[in-house]
Amino acid sequence: MGQISPRGDLVRAAVLGLLGTRGASSRADIARVLRVSPATVTQTTKELLQRELITELRSVPSTGGRPAILLGLVRAAGGAIGAKVTADHVAIVSVDLDGTVRTSRSVPFDPSAPAALEALSGVLRDAVAAHDGHLLGVGVGLPGAVDAQASGLVDAPTLGWSRFPVGRRLRDALGVPVLVDNDVNTLAAAQIVYGNGREHASFMVVTIGLGVGCAIVHQGTVSRGAHGGAGEIGHIPVADDGPPCGCGNTGCLEAYVGEAGLVATAARSGAIGPRGTIDTLARAARAGKPAALEVYRDAGRLLGRTLAGVVHTVDPGLVVLMGEGVRDWGFWETGFEESFRGRLMPAQRGIRCLVESWTEDQWAVGAASLVLASPFDAAATGAQGELVRARLQEVTR
């Protein structure tokens, strides 16, 4: 996780956030995760115990000395709303601080409509009004680049948005903290607070599905780059000349192994008919059709070769594979593993590559995690994160 300032109010918010997202923890674990001194944790938890916001639960064996006492929340410290914006709908969830999904729904959405931002504001305004409990903020994930949390300006070619003032418009409309980011970055935020990324200071999240995305976490913070576009590995050129990509170039990785690229390759090879879809291709592969299996195997080889180059550049401690496409990962894997491992330098061949199961809610839960990660990362979330932490502080007063 990112470095936490020793300022008292921020540490209180971070302790509550940590106990809410990770569950019961010892004082020593709190100090280690938040990177603050044991004395600061002792004083902070003493105040929270006096206010009956946390409680001592039970003792657990220690590696030395007295058994460690676990601390836990007495009551809910808040929740968040997450929204994943796509080209035809918005998926919305309401989650508790521990990541439990309270409600989930999908609303049709047309990003090309003249009043698209007003429509999105209306959908989220309804979600805020319906939220039961202490709302910390709203997180929004979308398939594009967000230049900075301060402005929330979005460039999303698949939505037809260029320099759209999403952050400012939503904040004005909702009156609560709103954090906006690339959708794959939101999955990385979820890994930081809930997932396997908690155990790694530096890791990558790679998604396959409609496109290919990547989020890079370095020292507990999502790397966003100069213009919010870091991690766009789907647009690495893998051929001098190749199929057109949605970004306007040709020969991009995504043009080959994104959903449209897979379907086009399968149709050319006869693995599926000219009107076939990604579901048609998956069914053919499950039935053992050799041409369909070869489409996935070739895609796995190309993804593995490209990802090996990214690992050499970034040097992560873990690679997490996610997205709609991992439902058929067994077909990709036959080509991926050999290509990926075979092109890594010897010192990196043992890197763990974890494939996570996928549900429809995960994009939206990731968006909510932008809010829930705010107590741990003051630098990346800026003024909106400060507002989230202030709301979390309200339960300590």
PDB file of C-alpha atoms in Angstrom, residues 23 25 39 52 81 98 117 124 159 335 341 365:
ATOM      1  CA  GLY A  23     -11.238  -7.688   8.864  1.00  0.00           C
ATOM      2  CA  SER A  25      -6.102  -7.318  12.597  1.00  0.00           C
ATOM      3  CA  ALA A  39       3.432   3.958  19.003  1.00  0.00           C
ATOM      4  CA  GLU A  52     -16.308   2.364  21.060  1.00  0.00           C
ATOM      5  CA  ILE A  81     -21.262   3.069  -4.751  1.00  0.00           C
ATOM      6  CA  ASP A  98     -15.699  -4.983   3.644  1.00  0.00           C
ATOM      7  CA  LEU A 117     -23.482  13.020 -18.852  1.00  0.00           C
ATOM      8  CA  LEU A 124     -26.048   7.820 -10.076  1.00  0.00           C
ATOM      9  CA  LEU A 159     -17.554   5.626 -25.775  1.00  0.00           C
ATOM     10  CA  GLY A 335      -0.368 -21.359 -25.936  1.00  0.00           C
ATOM     11  CA  ARG A 341       7.666 -18.442 -19.567  1.00  0.00           C
ATOM     12  CA  VAL A 365     -17.041  -3.468  -7.338  1.00  0.00           C
TER      13      VAL A 365
END
